[in-house]
PDB file of C-alpha atoms and ligand atoms in Angstrom:
ATOM      1  CA  MET A   1       0.000   0.000   0.000  1.00 68.00           C
ATOM      2  CA  PRO A   2       1.514   3.370  -0.962  1.00 65.00           C
ATOM      3  CA  GLU A   3       2.013   5.699   1.965  1.00 83.00           C
ATOM      4  CA  GLN A   4      -0.360   8.158   0.445  1.00 93.00           C
ATOM      5  CA  LEU A   5      -3.170   7.269  -1.918  1.00 98.00           C
ATOM      6  CA  ASP A   6      -4.655   9.558  -4.505  1.00 97.00           C
ATOM      7  CA  CYS A   7      -8.072   8.241  -3.517  1.00 98.00           C
ATOM      8  CA  LEU A   8      -9.492   5.989  -0.846  1.00 98.00           C
ATOM      9  CA  VAL A   9     -12.811   4.548  -1.994  1.00 98.00           C
ATOM     10  CA  ILE A  10     -14.899   3.517   1.002  1.00 98.00           C
ATOM     11  CA  GLY A  11     -17.399   0.820   0.022  1.00 98.00           C
ATOM     12  CA  GLY A  12     -16.826  -1.937  -2.506  1.00 98.00           C
ATOM     13  CA  GLY A  13     -20.309  -2.401  -3.929  1.00 98.00           C
ATOM     14  CA  PRO A  14     -21.031  -1.670  -7.611  1.00 98.00           C
ATOM     15  CA  ALA A  15     -20.689   2.104  -7.046  1.00 98.00           C
ATOM     16  CA  GLY A  16     -17.357   1.978  -5.235  1.00 98.00           C
ATOM     17  CA  LEU A  17     -15.878  -0.600  -7.607  1.00 98.00           C
ATOM     18  CA  THR A  18     -16.975   1.379 -10.668  1.00 98.00           C
ATOM     19  CA  ALA A  19     -15.243   4.426  -9.192  1.00 98.00           C
ATOM     20  CA  ALA A  20     -12.118   2.374  -8.452  1.00 98.00           C
ATOM     21  CA  ILE A  21     -11.961   1.059 -12.037  1.00 98.00           C
ATOM     22  CA  TYR A  22     -12.220   4.562 -13.487  1.00 98.00           C
ATOM     23  CA  LEU A  23      -9.773   6.138 -11.044  1.00 98.00           C
ATOM     24  CA  ALA A  24      -7.158   3.385 -11.459  1.00 98.00           C
ATOM     25  CA  ARG A  25      -7.415   3.777 -15.229  1.00 98.00           C
ATOM     26  CA  PHE A  26      -6.593   7.476 -14.745  1.00 98.00           C
ATOM     27  CA  HIS A  27      -3.239   6.203 -13.340  1.00 98.00           C
ATOM     28  CA  LEU A  28      -4.204   7.234  -9.838  1.00 98.00           C
ATOM     29  CA  THR A  29      -3.263   5.168  -6.775  1.00 98.00           C
ATOM     30  CA  VAL A  30      -6.471   3.793  -5.366  1.00 98.00           C
ATOM     31  CA  ALA A  31      -7.523   1.541  -2.522  1.00 98.00           C
ATOM     32  CA  VAL A  32     -11.015   0.287  -1.810  1.00 98.00           C
ATOM     33  CA  ALA A  33     -11.937  -0.354   1.837  1.00 98.00           C
ATOM     34  CA  ASP A  34     -14.954  -2.622   1.839  1.00 98.00           C
ATOM     35  CA  GLY A  35     -17.083  -3.990   4.644  1.00 98.00           C
ATOM     36  CA  ARG A  36     -18.348  -6.737   2.261  1.00 97.00           C
ATOM     37  CA  GLN A  37     -22.035  -6.158   2.928  1.00 97.00           C
ATOM     38  CA  SER A  38     -23.028  -5.020  -0.554  1.00 98.00           C
ATOM     39  CA  ARG A  39     -26.737  -5.125  -1.241  1.00 97.00           C
ATOM     40  CA  ALA A  40     -25.773  -6.655  -4.563  1.00 98.00           C
ATOM     41  CA  LEU A  41     -24.847  -9.859  -2.693  1.00 97.00           C
ATOM     42  CA  GLN A  42     -28.580 -10.397  -2.210  1.00 95.00           C
ATOM     43  CA  ILE A  43     -29.321 -10.415  -5.946  1.00 96.00           C
ATOM     44  CA  ALA A  44     -29.983 -14.006  -6.981  1.00 94.00           C
ATOM     45  CA  CYS A  45     -29.989 -13.135 -10.674  1.00 95.00           C
ATOM     46  CA  SER A  46     -30.160  -9.621 -12.051  1.00 97.00           C
ATOM     47  CA  GLN A  47     -31.895  -9.431 -15.412  1.00 97.00           C
ATOM     48  CA  ASN A  48     -31.585  -5.689 -16.022  1.00 96.00           C
ATOM     49  CA  HIS A  49     -27.828  -5.322 -16.264  1.00 96.00           C
ATOM     50  CA  ALA A  50     -26.856  -4.319 -19.794  1.00 96.00           C
ATOM     51  CA  GLY A  51     -24.408  -6.753 -21.359  1.00 97.00           C
ATOM     52  CA  PHE A  52     -25.691  -9.841 -19.516  1.00 97.00           C
ATOM     53  CA  PRO A  53     -28.619 -11.049 -21.645  1.00 97.00           C
ATOM     54  CA  ASN A  54     -29.014 -14.198 -19.546  1.00 97.00           C
ATOM     55  CA  GLY A  55     -28.692 -12.359 -16.249  1.00 97.00           C
ATOM     56  CA  ILE A  56     -25.936 -12.371 -13.655  1.00 98.00           C
ATOM     57  CA  SER A  57     -25.925 -12.924  -9.902  1.00 97.00           C
ATOM     58  CA  GLY A  58     -24.957  -9.985  -7.724  1.00 97.00           C
ATOM     59  CA  ARG A  59     -22.067 -12.020  -6.296  1.00 98.00           C
ATOM     60  CA  GLY A  60     -20.844 -12.872  -9.808  1.00 98.00           C
ATOM     61  CA  LEU A  61     -21.021  -9.225 -10.831  1.00 98.00           C
ATOM     62  CA  LEU A  62     -19.042  -8.088  -7.780  1.00 98.00           C
ATOM     63  CA  THR A  63     -16.384 -10.766  -8.401  1.00 98.00           C
ATOM     64  CA  ARG A  64     -15.932  -9.502 -11.958  1.00 98.00           C
ATOM     65  CA  MET A  65     -15.870  -5.860 -10.889  1.00 98.00           C
ATOM     66  CA  ARG A  66     -13.319  -6.557  -8.152  1.00 98.00           C
ATOM     67  CA  ALA A  67     -11.098  -8.385 -10.656  1.00 98.00           C
ATOM     68  CA  GLN A  68     -11.362  -5.477 -13.093  1.00 98.00           C
ATOM     69  CA  ALA A  69     -10.463  -2.915 -10.414  1.00 98.00           C
ATOM     70  CA  VAL A  70      -7.468  -5.022  -9.286  1.00 98.00           C
ATOM     71  CA  ARG A  71      -6.338  -5.513 -12.879  1.00 98.00           C
ATOM     72  CA  TYR A  72      -5.693  -1.757 -13.145  1.00 98.00           C
ATOM     73  CA  GLY A  73      -3.890  -1.540  -9.832  1.00 98.00           C
ATOM     74  CA  SER A  74      -6.615  -0.826  -7.273  1.00 98.00           C
ATOM     75  CA  GLN A  75      -6.019  -2.500  -3.963  1.00 98.00           C
ATOM     76  CA  ILE A  76      -9.019  -3.933  -2.188  1.00 98.00           C
ATOM     77  CA  VAL A  77      -8.905  -4.240   1.573  1.00 98.00           C
ATOM     78  CA  ASP A  78     -11.758  -5.941   3.386  1.00 98.00           C
ATOM     79  CA  CYS A  79     -12.355  -3.717   6.369  1.00 98.00           C
ATOM     80  CA  GLN A  80     -14.982  -1.484   7.926  1.00 98.00           C
ATOM     81  CA  ILE A  81     -13.886   2.139   8.229  1.00 98.00           C
ATOM     82  CA  ASP A  82     -15.118   3.673  11.437  1.00 97.00           C
ATOM     83  CA  GLU A  83     -12.923   6.745  11.818  1.00 97.00           C
ATOM     84  CA  ILE A  84     -12.212   9.463   9.309  1.00 97.00           C
ATOM     85  CA  ASP A  85     -10.499  12.839   9.661  1.00 95.00           C
ATOM     86  CA  ARG A  86      -9.167  15.686   7.638  1.00 92.00           C
ATOM     87  CA  ASP A  87      -5.419  16.077   7.921  1.00 88.00           C
ATOM     88  CA  ARG A  88      -2.634  18.136   6.379  1.00 85.00           C
ATOM     89  CA  VAL A  89      -2.526  16.165   3.118  1.00 84.00           C
ATOM     90  CA  GLY A  90      -6.157  15.206   2.736  1.00 93.00           C
ATOM     91  CA  PHE A  91      -7.863  12.499   4.741  1.00 95.00           C
ATOM     92  CA  SER A  92      -6.928   9.761   7.141  1.00 96.00           C
ATOM     93  CA  ALA A  93      -9.219   6.819   7.756  1.00 97.00           C
ATOM     94  CA  ARG A  94      -9.022   3.815  10.040  1.00 97.00           C
ATOM     95  CA  GLY A  95     -10.883   0.610  10.755  1.00 97.00           C
ATOM     96  CA  ASP A  96     -10.372  -3.090  11.573  1.00 96.00           C
ATOM     97  CA  GLY A  97      -6.654  -2.542  12.173  1.00 96.00           C
ATOM     98  CA  HIS A  98      -6.057  -0.784   8.827  1.00 97.00           C
ATOM     99  CA  ALA A  99      -5.066   2.843   8.363  1.00 97.00           C
ATOM    100  CA  PHE A 100      -5.202   4.874   5.147  1.00 97.00           C
ATOM    101  CA  SER A 101      -3.961   8.267   4.134  1.00 97.00           C
ATOM    102  CA  ALA A 102      -5.364   9.748   0.936  1.00 97.00           C
ATOM    103  CA  ARG A 103      -5.558  13.026  -0.934  1.00 96.00           C
ATOM    104  CA  SER A 104      -9.258  12.362  -1.480  1.00 95.00           C
ATOM    105  CA  VAL A 105     -11.964   9.975  -0.323  1.00 95.00           C
ATOM    106  CA  LEU A 106     -14.938   8.713  -2.255  1.00 96.00           C
ATOM    107  CA  ILE A 107     -17.713   7.469  -0.009  1.00 97.00           C
ATOM    108  CA  ALA A 108     -19.833   4.755  -1.628  1.00 98.00           C
ATOM    109  CA  THR A 109     -21.218   3.092   1.454  1.00 98.00           C
ATOM    110  CA  GLY A 110     -24.737   2.418   0.172  1.00 98.00           C
ATOM    111  CA  VAL A 111     -27.876   1.839   2.202  1.00 98.00           C
ATOM    112  CA  THR A 112     -29.510  -1.091   3.990  1.00 97.00           C
ATOM    113  CA  ASN A 113     -33.124  -1.834   3.185  1.00 97.00           C
ATOM    114  CA  CYS A 114     -35.410  -2.083   6.224  1.00 97.00           C
ATOM    115  CA  ARG A 115     -36.806  -5.600   6.433  1.00 97.00           C
ATOM    116  CA  PRO A 116     -40.159  -6.873   7.586  1.00 97.00           C
ATOM    117  CA  PRO A 117     -40.010  -9.253  10.576  1.00 96.00           C
ATOM    118  CA  ILE A 118     -38.708 -12.349   8.732  1.00 97.00           C
ATOM    119  CA  ASP A 119     -35.900 -14.511  10.088  1.00 95.00           C
ATOM    120  CA  ASP A 120     -32.644 -14.567   8.113  1.00 96.00           C
ATOM    121  CA  ALA A 121     -32.972 -18.084   6.682  1.00 97.00           C
ATOM    122  CA  LEU A 122     -36.505 -17.576   5.389  1.00 98.00           C
ATOM    123  CA  HIS A 123     -35.559 -14.122   4.099  1.00 97.00           C
ATOM    124  CA  ALA A 124     -32.659 -15.566   2.080  1.00 96.00           C
ATOM    125  CA  GLU A 125     -34.770 -18.415   0.692  1.00 97.00           C
ATOM    126  CA  ALA A 126     -37.652 -16.123  -0.281  1.00 98.00           C
ATOM    127  CA  LEU A 127     -35.192 -13.775  -2.018  1.00 96.00           C
ATOM    128  CA  SER A 128     -33.574 -16.613  -3.940  1.00 95.00           C
ATOM    129  CA  LEU A 129     -37.000 -17.828  -5.125  1.00 96.00           C
ATOM    130  CA  GLY A 130     -38.067 -14.332  -6.199  1.00 96.00           C
ATOM    131  CA  ARG A 131     -40.947 -14.412  -3.712  1.00 98.00           C
ATOM    132  CA  LEU A 132     -39.412 -11.488  -1.818  1.00 98.00           C
ATOM    133  CA  ARG A 133     -38.081  -8.513  -3.769  1.00 98.00           C
ATOM    134  CA  TYR A 134     -36.780  -5.056  -2.945  1.00 97.00           C
ATOM    135  CA  CYS A 135     -36.392  -3.114  -6.144  1.00 96.00           C
ATOM    136  CA  PRO A 136     -39.375  -2.805  -8.496  1.00 97.00           C
ATOM    137  CA  VAL A 137     -37.322  -0.559 -10.783  1.00 97.00           C
ATOM    138  CA  CYS A 138     -34.836  -3.453 -11.190  1.00 96.00           C
ATOM    139  CA  ASP A 139     -37.159  -6.422 -11.316  1.00 97.00           C
ATOM    140  CA  GLY A 140     -40.772  -5.233 -11.685  1.00 98.00           C
ATOM    141  CA  TYR A 141     -40.642  -6.769 -15.146  1.00 98.00           C
ATOM    142  CA  GLU A 142     -40.281 -10.212 -13.555  1.00 97.00           C
ATOM    143  CA  VAL A 143     -43.627  -9.845 -11.729  1.00 98.00           C
ATOM    144  CA  THR A 144     -45.601  -8.788 -14.794  1.00 98.00           C
ATOM    145  CA  GLY A 145     -49.166 -10.035 -14.395  1.00 98.00           C
ATOM    146  CA  GLN A 146     -48.495 -11.562 -10.961  1.00 98.00           C
ATOM    147  CA  ASP A 147     -50.416 -11.151  -7.706  1.00 98.00           C
ATOM    148  CA  VAL A 148     -48.122  -8.767  -5.815  1.00 98.00           C
ATOM    149  CA  GLY A 149     -48.130  -7.569  -2.211  1.00 98.00           C
ATOM    150  CA  VAL A 150     -46.396  -4.433  -0.991  1.00 98.00           C
ATOM    151  CA  ILE A 151     -45.705  -3.998   2.726  1.00 98.00           C
ATOM    152  CA  GLY A 152     -45.772  -0.526   4.219  1.00 97.00           C
ATOM    153  CA  SER A 153     -47.988   2.108   5.720  1.00 95.00           C
ATOM    154  CA  ASP A 154     -46.973   5.424   4.251  1.00 94.00           C
ATOM    155  CA  ALA A 155     -46.922   7.551   1.125  1.00 95.00           C
ATOM    156  CA  ARG A 156     -43.702   5.880  -0.049  1.00 94.00           C
ATOM    157  CA  ALA A 157     -45.324   2.436   0.057  1.00 97.00           C
ATOM    158  CA  ALA A 158     -48.332   3.800  -1.822  1.00 97.00           C
ATOM    159  CA  LYS A 159     -46.005   5.172  -4.512  1.00 97.00           C
ATOM    160  CA  GLU A 160     -44.410   1.750  -4.821  1.00 98.00           C
ATOM    161  CA  CYS A 161     -47.881   0.228  -5.341  1.00 98.00           C
ATOM    162  CA  GLU A 162     -48.598   2.834  -7.985  1.00 98.00           C
ATOM    163  CA  PHE A 163     -45.368   2.022  -9.797  1.00 98.00           C
ATOM    164  CA  LEU A 164     -46.064  -1.722  -9.646  1.00 98.00           C
ATOM    165  CA  ARG A 165     -49.492  -1.152 -11.157  1.00 98.00           C
ATOM    166  CA  SER A 166     -47.700  -0.520 -14.445  1.00 98.00           C
ATOM    167  CA  PHE A 167     -46.625  -4.196 -14.363  1.00 98.00           C
ATOM    168  CA  THR A 168     -49.709  -5.888 -12.989  1.00 98.00           C
ATOM    169  CA  ASP A 169     -53.339  -5.128 -12.146  1.00 98.00           C
ATOM    170  CA  ARG A 170     -53.166  -7.285  -9.005  1.00 98.00           C
ATOM    171  CA  VAL A 171     -51.404  -5.153  -6.392  1.00 98.00           C
ATOM    172  CA  SER A 172     -52.265  -5.115  -2.681  1.00 98.00           C
ATOM    173  CA  LEU A 173     -50.817  -2.991   0.079  1.00 98.00           C
ATOM    174  CA  VAL A 174     -50.524  -4.822   3.402  1.00 98.00           C
ATOM    175  CA  LEU A 175     -49.996  -2.343   6.209  1.00 97.00           C
ATOM    176  CA  ASN A 176     -46.979  -3.054   8.382  1.00 95.00           C
ATOM    177  CA  GLU A 177     -48.674  -1.710  11.479  1.00 90.00           C
ATOM    178  CA  ARG A 178     -52.134  -1.419  12.994  1.00 90.00           C
ATOM    179  CA  GLY A 179     -54.267   1.565  12.035  1.00 86.00           C
ATOM    180  CA  ASP A 180     -55.456   3.146   8.833  1.00 89.00           C
ATOM    181  CA  LEU A 181     -53.797   4.885   5.932  1.00 93.00           C
ATOM    182  CA  PRO A 182     -54.229   8.664   5.684  1.00 91.00           C
ATOM    183  CA  GLY A 183     -57.457   9.368   3.751  1.00 93.00           C
ATOM    184  CA  ALA A 184     -55.824  10.954   0.700  1.00 94.00           C
ATOM    185  CA  ILE A 185     -53.479   8.000   0.213  1.00 95.00           C
ATOM    186  CA  ALA A 186     -56.308   5.479   0.659  1.00 96.00           C
ATOM    187  CA  ALA A 187     -58.386   7.376  -1.910  1.00 96.00           C
ATOM    188  CA  ARG A 188     -55.577   7.390  -4.449  1.00 96.00           C
ATOM    189  CA  LEU A 189     -55.007   3.647  -4.003  1.00 97.00           C
ATOM    190  CA  ALA A 190     -58.734   3.007  -4.430  1.00 97.00           C
ATOM    191  CA  THR A 191     -58.674   4.996  -7.680  1.00 97.00           C
ATOM    192  CA  ILE A 192     -55.904   2.853  -9.133  1.00 97.00           C
ATOM    193  CA  ARG A 193     -57.519  -0.332  -7.765  1.00 97.00           C
ATOM    194  CA  VAL A 194     -54.926  -1.291  -5.194  1.00 98.00           C
ATOM    195  CA  ARG A 195     -56.440  -3.372  -2.393  1.00 97.00           C
ATOM    196  CA  VAL A 196     -55.480  -2.229   1.119  1.00 97.00           C
ATOM    197  CA  ILE A 197     -55.208  -4.941   3.780  1.00 97.00           C
ATOM    198  CA  GLY A 198     -54.966  -4.083   7.489  1.00 96.00           C
ATOM    199  CA  GLY A 199     -51.785  -4.942   9.333  1.00 91.00           C
ATOM    200  CA  PRO A 200     -49.502  -5.717  10.863  1.00 96.00           C
ATOM    201  CA  ALA A 201     -47.976  -8.009   8.235  1.00 97.00           C
ATOM    202  CA  GLN A 202     -46.143 -10.750  10.123  1.00 97.00           C
ATOM    203  CA  ASP A 203     -45.676 -14.552  10.506  1.00 97.00           C
ATOM    204  CA  PHE A 204     -44.283 -14.959   7.001  1.00 98.00           C
ATOM    205  CA  GLN A 205     -44.228 -18.384   5.391  1.00 98.00           C
ATOM    206  CA  LEU A 206     -43.227 -19.778   2.012  1.00 98.00           C
ATOM    207  CA  GLU A 207     -46.050 -21.630   0.264  1.00 97.00           C
ATOM    208  CA  ALA A 208     -46.135 -23.544  -3.011  1.00 94.00           C
ATOM    209  CA  GLY A 209     -47.591 -20.516  -4.774  1.00 93.00           C
ATOM    210  CA  GLY A 210     -45.896 -17.634  -3.000  1.00 98.00           C
ATOM    211  CA  LEU A 211     -45.094 -15.921   0.267  1.00 98.00           C
ATOM    212  CA  SER A 212     -47.884 -15.727   2.822  1.00 98.00           C
ATOM    213  CA  MET A 213     -48.298 -13.598   5.935  1.00 98.00           C
ATOM    214  CA  SER A 214     -50.841 -12.905   8.604  1.00 97.00           C
ATOM    215  CA  SER A 215     -52.790  -9.660   8.445  1.00 97.00           C
ATOM    216  CA  ALA A 216     -55.685  -8.043  10.308  1.00 96.00           C
ATOM    217  CA  THR A 217     -58.065 -10.058   8.124  1.00 94.00           C
ATOM    218  CA  GLY A 218     -56.330 -13.435   8.239  1.00 96.00           C
ATOM    219  CA  ARG A 219     -53.590 -15.008   6.104  1.00 97.00           C
ATOM    220  CA  VAL A 220     -52.880 -13.602   2.674  1.00 98.00           C
ATOM    221  CA  CYS A 221     -50.491 -14.987   0.050  1.00 98.00           C
ATOM    222  CA  PHE A 222     -48.778 -13.288  -2.898  1.00 98.00           C
ATOM    223  CA  GLU A 223     -46.648 -14.520  -5.761  1.00 98.00           C
ATOM    224  CA  ALA A 224     -44.196 -11.731  -4.958  1.00 98.00           C
ATOM    225  CA  VAL A 225     -43.833  -9.396  -1.996  1.00 98.00           C
ATOM    226  CA  TYR A 226     -42.063  -6.032  -1.959  1.00 98.00           C
ATOM    227  CA  PRO A 227     -41.291  -4.513   1.446  1.00 98.00           C
ATOM    228  CA  ALA A 228     -41.461  -0.714   1.116  1.00 98.00           C
ATOM    229  CA  LEU A 229     -40.205   0.168   4.560  1.00 97.00           C
ATOM    230  CA  GLY A 230     -37.439   2.594   3.689  1.00 95.00           C
ATOM    231  CA  SER A 231     -33.696   2.265   4.131  1.00 96.00           C
ATOM    232  CA  VAL A 232     -30.953   3.092   6.551  1.00 97.00           C
ATOM    233  CA  VAL A 233     -28.537   5.397   4.742  1.00 97.00           C
ATOM    234  CA  HIS A 234     -24.860   4.838   5.530  1.00 98.00           C
ATOM    235  CA  SER A 235     -23.843   8.466   5.722  1.00 97.00           C
ATOM    236  CA  GLU A 236     -22.091   8.352   9.111  1.00 97.00           C
ATOM    237  CA  LEU A 237     -18.623   8.940   7.638  1.00 97.00           C
ATOM    238  CA  ALA A 238     -19.812  11.935   5.636  1.00 95.00           C
ATOM    239  CA  THR A 239     -21.454  13.267   8.788  1.00 95.00           C
ATOM    240  CA  LEU A 240     -18.200  12.814  10.720  1.00 95.00           C
ATOM    241  CA  LEU A 241     -16.544  15.030   8.105  1.00 94.00           C
ATOM    242  CA  GLY A 242     -19.227  17.659   8.612  1.00 92.00           C
ATOM    243  CA  ALA A 243     -21.552  17.056   5.646  1.00 93.00           C
ATOM    244  CA  ALA A 244     -25.168  18.049   6.205  1.00 94.00           C
ATOM    245  CA  VAL A 245     -27.756  15.270   5.980  1.00 95.00           C
ATOM    246  CA  THR A 246     -31.533  15.128   5.761  1.00 94.00           C
ATOM    247  CA  GLN A 247     -33.713  13.621   8.478  1.00 93.00           C
ATOM    248  CA  ASP A 248     -33.509  10.289   6.590  1.00 92.00           C
ATOM    249  CA  GLY A 249     -29.718  10.456   6.567  1.00 94.00           C
ATOM    250  CA  CYS A 250     -29.325  11.358   2.872  1.00 95.00           C
ATOM    251  CA  ILE A 251     -26.415  13.691   2.193  1.00 94.00           C
ATOM    252  CA  LYS A 252     -27.588  17.163   1.191  1.00 95.00           C
ATOM    253  CA  VAL A 253     -26.086  18.361  -2.084  1.00 93.00           C
ATOM    254  CA  ASP A 254     -26.635  21.328  -4.365  1.00 94.00           C
ATOM    255  CA  SER A 255     -27.699  21.237  -8.006  1.00 95.00           C
ATOM    256  CA  HIS A 256     -24.099  20.282  -8.901  1.00 91.00           C
ATOM    257  CA  GLN A 257     -24.088  17.390  -6.413  1.00 88.00           C
ATOM    258  CA  ARG A 258     -21.784  19.311  -4.055  1.00 89.00           C
ATOM    259  CA  THR A 259     -22.072  18.871  -0.293  1.00 87.00           C
ATOM    260  CA  ALA A 260     -22.016  21.807   2.071  1.00 79.00           C
ATOM    261  CA  LEU A 261     -18.385  20.951   2.960  1.00 80.00           C
ATOM    262  CA  PRO A 262     -15.836  23.544   1.911  1.00 73.00           C
ATOM    263  CA  ASP A 263     -13.799  22.654  -1.164  1.00 66.00           C
ATOM    264  CA  TYR A 264     -10.536  21.832   0.577  1.00 58.00           C
ATOM    265  CA  MET A 265      -8.609  21.392  -2.664  1.00 54.00           C
ATOM    266  CA  GLN A 266      -9.511  24.905  -3.732  1.00 55.00           C
ATOM    267  CA  GLN A 267      -8.680  26.279  -0.290  1.00 56.00           C
ATOM    268  CA  GLU A 268      -5.243  24.683  -0.416  1.00 54.00           C
ATOM    269  CA  THR A 269      -4.368  26.012  -3.858  1.00 51.00           C
ATOM    270  CA  SER A 270      -5.712  29.519  -3.289  1.00 49.00           C
TER     271      SER A 270
HETATM  272  C1  LIG B   1     -32.740  -8.179  -3.291  1.00 56.46           C
HETATM  273  C2  LIG B   1     -32.165  -7.102  -4.152  1.00 56.46           C
HETATM  274  C3  LIG B   1     -32.218  -7.249  -5.534  1.00 56.46           C
HETATM  275  C4  LIG B   1     -31.700  -6.255  -6.344  1.00 56.46           C
HETATM  276  N1  LIG B   1     -31.750  -6.450  -7.677  1.00 56.46           N
HETATM  277  C5  LIG B   1     -31.165  -5.550  -8.500  1.00 56.46           C
HETATM  278  C6  LIG B   1     -31.135  -5.768  -9.905  1.00 56.46           C
HETATM  279  O1  LIG B   1     -31.619  -6.778 -10.401  1.00 56.46           O
HETATM  280  N2  LIG B   1     -30.570  -4.816 -10.673  1.00 56.46           N
HETATM  281  C7  LIG B   1     -30.033  -3.684 -10.137  1.00 56.46           C
HETATM  282  O2  LIG B   1     -29.541  -2.845 -10.904  1.00 56.46           O
HETATM  283  N3  LIG B   1     -30.025  -3.460  -8.815  1.00 56.46           N
HETATM  284  C8  LIG B   1     -30.578  -4.360  -7.978  1.00 56.46           C
HETATM  285  N4  LIG B   1     -30.594  -4.140  -6.636  1.00 56.46           N
HETATM  286  C9  LIG B   1     -30.023  -2.896  -6.118  1.00 56.46           C
HETATM  287  C10 LIG B   1     -28.484  -2.991  -6.039  1.00 56.46           C
HETATM  288  O3  LIG B   1     -28.111  -4.076  -5.242  1.00 56.46           O
HETATM  289  C11 LIG B   1     -27.961  -1.700  -5.445  1.00 56.46           C
HETATM  290  O4  LIG B   1     -28.431  -0.604  -6.223  1.00 56.46           O
HETATM  291  C12 LIG B   1     -26.460  -1.675  -5.427  1.00 56.46           C
HETATM  292  O5  LIG B   1     -25.926  -2.754  -4.710  1.00 56.46           O
HETATM  293  C13 LIG B   1     -25.997  -0.350  -4.806  1.00 56.46           C
HETATM  294  O6  LIG B   1     -24.604  -0.301  -4.928  1.00 56.46           O
HETATM  295  P1  LIG B   1     -23.724   0.569  -3.957  1.00 56.46           P
HETATM  296  O7  LIG B   1     -22.318   0.293  -4.333  1.00 56.46           O
HETATM  297  O8  LIG B   1     -24.230   1.959  -3.925  1.00 56.46           O
HETATM  298  O9  LIG B   1     -24.034   0.008  -2.485  1.00 56.46           O
HETATM  299  P2  LIG B   1     -23.836  -1.444  -1.911  1.00 56.46           P
HETATM  300  O10 LIG B   1     -23.896  -2.468  -2.971  1.00 56.46           O
HETATM  301  O11 LIG B   1     -24.749  -1.608  -0.756  1.00 56.46           O
HETATM  302  O12 LIG B   1     -22.346  -1.439  -1.370  1.00 56.46           O
HETATM  303  C14 LIG B   1     -21.959  -0.634  -0.297  1.00 56.46           C
HETATM  304  C15 LIG B   1     -20.695  -1.251   0.261  1.00 56.46           C
HETATM  305  O13 LIG B   1     -20.131  -0.339   1.204  1.00 56.46           O
HETATM  306  C16 LIG B   1     -19.670  -1.092   2.309  1.00 56.46           C
HETATM  307  N5  LIG B   1     -19.582  -0.195   3.468  1.00 56.46           N
HETATM  308  C17 LIG B   1     -20.584   0.467   4.101  1.00 56.46           C
HETATM  309  N6  LIG B   1     -20.073   1.198   5.115  1.00 56.46           N
HETATM  310  C18 LIG B   1     -18.742   0.974   5.102  1.00 56.46           C
HETATM  311  C19 LIG B   1     -17.669   1.434   5.914  1.00 56.46           C
HETATM  312  N7  LIG B   1     -17.872   2.287   6.928  1.00 56.46           N
HETATM  313  N8  LIG B   1     -16.399   0.976   5.661  1.00 56.46           N
HETATM  314  C20 LIG B   1     -16.183   0.121   4.618  1.00 56.46           C
HETATM  315  N9  LIG B   1     -17.159  -0.335   3.828  1.00 56.46           N
HETATM  316  C21 LIG B   1     -18.425   0.082   4.063  1.00 56.46           C
HETATM  317  C22 LIG B   1     -20.692  -2.190   2.474  1.00 56.46           C
HETATM  318  O14 LIG B   1     -20.163  -3.257   3.255  1.00 56.46           O
HETATM  319  C23 LIG B   1     -20.937  -2.562   1.006  1.00 56.46           C
HETATM  320  O15 LIG B   1     -20.031  -3.558   0.578  1.00 56.46           O
HETATM  321  C24 LIG B   1     -31.114  -5.093  -5.780  1.00 56.46           C
HETATM  322  C25 LIG B   1     -31.057  -4.950  -4.386  1.00 56.46           C
HETATM  323  C26 LIG B   1     -31.576  -5.942  -3.568  1.00 56.46           C
HETATM  324  C27 LIG B   1     -31.497  -5.786  -2.070  1.00 56.46           C
END
């Protein structure tokens, strides 16, 4: 590892590895620090990735991307960064016994989807069978015409139902908690013929024809289920550096994707 990197990429999912490939091909010295929890590892077979007409697993894609980044000189270190600071030359970062010094850092730490109450083994099996899904933009095509359930209780979940209605006319929203939807949301869902089922959605089980769960009105079963429960945004490192974040943890940027952090590079050269 060079004493000082041009760039430390934090996060080795598709975003971080893409950055590493580009940066290394600009003849920059790059290391990727990766906690190895990419969401892509949960993709059984992605069908929307250009260039893979027969699909590719998320794990397979990451293996290829890692190899490509390494081929051009990126170093990949499996570690979780938990400390980051500004220093005289740029940034210093530490975690899991590793320390990095870099002129710049690129944070590509992703998000974690919030899960419904399903144990890990069942969750993994349902994902692998395509009974549980998280990204209708990625794989809504695969549920075309199917009986689909969305889990959630807010405007975001209703939007997900609305989007899925462009793939199938059998969409139901199962509330993830007791209580009713706000009237305006319920009215909109009624207009687009989305059935609303009282919650909480729980006691999930794989059946021959889908994934079932208990609801306020008994057990319901769907060929595919999309939790729409939001995500935990991994913006802690950016926050440590002083970046402003929204209430959801998303980093605030301007119309040029710039954070509120001062441009250190410019400060140093001026
Ligand atoms: C079930 C499922 C199916 C999907 N299907 C598709 C699909 O078919 N097509 C598609 O295009 N997309 C799909 N997606 C979405 C896709 O997985 C994500 O868009 C993609 O993984 C995001 O890439 P990323 O690099 O931003 O984040 P991630 O892939 O989540 O990678 C972030 C990385 O950063 C690491 N990290 C976080 N914090 C730290 C830290 N402090 N120090 C070091 N490392 C850290 C994590 O360990 C992780 O390895 C799917 C997602 C899921 C969950």
